[in-house]
Amino acid sequence: MRLSHLLFKTQKQAPKDEVAINAKLLIRANFIQKLMAGVYSFLPLGFQVRERVINIIREEMNALGASEIIMPALHPRSLWEATGRWQGMAKIMYQFKDHSGREIGLGPTHEEVVAVLAKTAISSYVDLPKAVYQIQTKFRDEPRVKSGLLRGREFTMKDLYSFHRDQPSSDEFYDRTKRAYRKIFERCGLNSFITEASGGDFSKEHSHEFMVECPAGEDEIFLCRLCGFAQNKEIAAKTKNHRCPHCQKGVWEKVKSIEVGNIFKLGTKFSEPAQLFYKDSKGNLKPVIMASYGIGVERLIGTIVEIHHDEKGMIWPTSIAPYLFYLLEVGESSSALKKFGEQVYNRLEKFGVEILYDDREKVSAGEKFADADLVGLPWRLVISEKTLVQEKIEIKRRDEKESRLIKLNEIKNYLKR
Ligand code: ATP
Ligand code: MG
């Protein structure tokens, strides 16, 4: 891709109204743009990252055997009345009347909708188990939105819902999903802690939050680095000698964290009001056992930036970088260099190499170097007089100091995502 073709312009200064590192860097690098507090557009480079994150999530959801659907954002009040959440979630839910007086809510989550939706396909034990997910826009009237992509008023959530005959089979799927979540975060370059949290009003059992340790986080958890056990602040056991209550050996440490995912056992809380029942093998009518599982796509992206950056800019993990290589020439005035640059770019493009060519005119090499660091692609390729005479290119990893000269065909050693 030629940088000159993209809607792209970096900013030297971070916007004054942003405090979070993720927002500052993503806005400066023109990955995102703020429309209003908690509401962001994704520009070409940001969109690429978002697509890659979504693809990783989608692959792992499909591997679980869940099927993808999409549900509406506009919900009728009656549906939410049935579960008591029209009032229960009134603070966070955008609620309004349309021109004909119909009362409508913008979906902050989809348990109500999915329970009703599942009724057409589930009526007997032979119809179970089932699992569906969507990657869809949620709306939440969040009181404070100071953390950039970590907390939006409009954001994309991957929400998965499972339907089972009984608790043991539901729990087995729940545990498989836990492992899938760990894998998703790992593939995105994040180390997550599975953290016990209260089941909320759904269940007496614990729910589980997936927490990434990070100073920018709005949450606090206790964790044990020795055995990996973690609990959120609300339920964390008070311990003697600050030892882990699980293994009794490690230190029970309090750290700031970001909740990138959350999974809940719902029991029959949503199936009963929706009358989502099935007939068991003896002909008895039973409520379906449900569970729900969420991941915030933009929050995940914001977390990745919070974890992977330095004073110069972002450092994307190869798995989700918008492109693998950032190509630039030093010495814009030399036509021989420009020609070599074009040649290199065209050859690599032809071979399907994921490359971003900084072909912008009237932008100095110094600015291009700074932008390469800010944008944070995994590899920087530089063409200069020095490399030209040897018909080589200089390659450097974004997070390393040393560069080296390679022949163009050696690029094949660097293509792995
Ligand atoms: P929080 O406690 O941070 O407000 P939550 O517990 O209300 O989040 P859930 O309803 O469990 O969030 O939503 C599932 C996932 O969606 C969260 O784990 C998080 O990754 C993401 N998420 C929730 N709220 C937001 C938001 N306002 N902006 C971005 N992502 C969000
Ligand atoms: Mg939560």
PDB file of C-alpha atoms and ligand atoms in Angstrom, residues 89 92 108-109 140 142 145 148-158 209-210 218-219 259-264 293-300, ligand 1:
ATOM      1  CA  MET A  89     -29.839  -0.895  33.285  1.00  0.00           C
ATOM      2  CA  ILE A  92     -26.262   2.935  31.195  1.00  0.00           C
ATOM      3  CA  PRO A 108     -25.821  -2.352  25.632  1.00  0.00           C
ATOM      4  CA  THR A 109     -25.773  -6.188  25.509  1.00  0.00           C
ATOM      5  CA  ARG A 140     -23.545   2.473  26.733  1.00  0.00           C
ATOM      6  CA  GLU A 142     -20.847   5.547  30.371  1.00  0.00           C
ATOM      7  CA  VAL A 145     -14.852   8.202  29.394  1.00  0.00           C
ATOM      8  CA  GLY A 148      -9.657   6.475  25.112  1.00  0.00           C
ATOM      9  CA  LEU A 149     -10.519   3.169  23.473  1.00  0.00           C
ATOM     10  CA  LEU A 150     -10.640   1.424  26.840  1.00  0.00           C
ATOM     11  CA  ARG A 151     -14.076   2.831  27.561  1.00  0.00           C
ATOM     12  CA  GLY A 152     -16.340   4.045  24.793  1.00  0.00           C
ATOM     13  CA  ARG A 153     -19.995   5.018  24.581  1.00  0.00           C
ATOM     14  CA  GLU A 154     -20.212   3.252  21.249  1.00  0.00           C
ATOM     15  CA  PHE A 155     -17.988   0.214  20.823  1.00  0.00           C
ATOM     16  CA  THR A 156     -17.763  -3.174  19.174  1.00  0.00           C
ATOM     17  CA  MET A 157     -18.288  -6.236  21.281  1.00  0.00           C
ATOM     18  CA  LYS A 158     -17.877  -9.853  20.399  1.00  0.00           C
ATOM     19  CA  GLU A 209     -12.900 -11.516  34.064  1.00  0.00           C
ATOM     20  CA  PHE A 210      -9.890 -11.607  31.784  1.00  0.00           C
ATOM     21  CA  GLU A 218      -9.471   1.210  35.733  1.00  0.00           C
ATOM     22  CA  ASP A 219      -9.698  -2.043  37.683  1.00  0.00           C
ATOM     23  CA  GLU A 259     -10.768  -6.055  31.852  1.00  0.00           C
ATOM     24  CA  VAL A 260     -10.557  -7.229  28.249  1.00  0.00           C
ATOM     25  CA  GLY A 261     -13.163  -9.961  28.555  1.00  0.00           C
ATOM     26  CA  ASN A 262     -15.873 -11.195  30.880  1.00  0.00           C
ATOM     27  CA  ILE A 263     -17.770 -14.484  30.978  1.00  0.00           C
ATOM     28  CA  PHE A 264     -20.936 -15.319  32.924  1.00  0.00           C
ATOM     29  CA  TYR A 293     -19.158 -14.280  26.981  1.00  0.00           C
ATOM     30  CA  GLY A 294     -17.960 -10.806  25.947  1.00  0.00           C
ATOM     31  CA  ILE A 295     -14.833  -9.251  24.518  1.00  0.00           C
ATOM     32  CA  GLY A 296     -14.510  -5.545  23.762  1.00  0.00           C
ATOM     33  CA  VAL A 297     -12.763  -5.159  20.410  1.00  0.00           C
ATOM     34  CA  GLU A 298     -11.692  -1.522  20.783  1.00  0.00           C
ATOM     35  CA  ARG A 299     -10.787  -2.012  24.432  1.00  0.00           C
ATOM     36  CA  LEU A 300      -8.551  -4.860  23.328  1.00  0.00           C
TER      37      LEU A 300
HETATM   38  P1  ATP B   1     -16.690  -2.564  32.822  1.00  0.00           P
HETATM   39  O1  ATP B   1     -16.735  -3.289  34.139  1.00  0.00           O
HETATM   40  O2  ATP B   1     -15.301  -2.274  32.367  1.00  0.00           O
HETATM   41  O3  ATP B   1     -17.589  -1.393  32.742  1.00  0.00           O
HETATM   42  P2  ATP B   1     -18.549  -4.520  32.002  1.00  0.00           P
HETATM   43  O4  ATP B   1     -18.256  -5.517  33.043  1.00  0.00           O
HETATM   44  O5  ATP B   1     -19.752  -3.688  32.120  1.00  0.00           O
HETATM   45  O6  ATP B   1     -17.267  -3.588  31.760  1.00  0.00           O
HETATM   46  P3  ATP B   1     -19.399  -6.460  30.102  1.00  0.00           P
HETATM   47  O7  ATP B   1     -20.820  -6.093  30.076  1.00  0.00           O
HETATM   48  O8  ATP B   1     -18.983  -7.683  30.801  1.00  0.00           O
HETATM   49  O9  ATP B   1     -18.525  -5.219  30.584  1.00  0.00           O
HETATM   50  O10 ATP B   1     -18.895  -6.437  28.584  1.00  0.00           O
HETATM   51  C1  ATP B   1     -18.012  -7.399  28.026  1.00  0.00           C
HETATM   52  C2  ATP B   1     -16.728  -6.761  27.556  1.00  0.00           C
HETATM   53  O11 ATP B   1     -16.984  -5.631  26.725  1.00  0.00           O
HETATM   54  C3  ATP B   1     -15.858  -6.211  28.656  1.00  0.00           C
HETATM   55  O12 ATP B   1     -15.093  -7.228  29.240  1.00  0.00           O
HETATM   56  C4  ATP B   1     -15.020  -5.210  27.906  1.00  0.00           C
HETATM   57  O13 ATP B   1     -13.960  -5.853  27.233  1.00  0.00           O
HETATM   58  C5  ATP B   1     -15.973  -4.657  26.884  1.00  0.00           C
HETATM   59  N1  ATP B   1     -16.564  -3.380  27.302  1.00  0.00           N
HETATM   60  C6  ATP B   1     -17.510  -3.169  28.240  1.00  0.00           C
HETATM   61  N2  ATP B   1     -17.826  -1.873  28.344  1.00  0.00           N
HETATM   62  C7  ATP B   1     -17.058  -1.232  27.423  1.00  0.00           C
HETATM   63  C8  ATP B   1     -16.925   0.134  27.021  1.00  0.00           C
HETATM   64  N3  ATP B   1     -17.663   1.086  27.582  1.00  0.00           N
HETATM   65  N4  ATP B   1     -16.037   0.426  26.049  1.00  0.00           N
HETATM   66  C9  ATP B   1     -15.296  -0.541  25.482  1.00  0.00           C
HETATM   67  N5  ATP B   1     -15.377  -1.834  25.803  1.00  0.00           N
HETATM   68  C10 ATP B   1     -16.248  -2.188  26.758  1.00  0.00           C
END
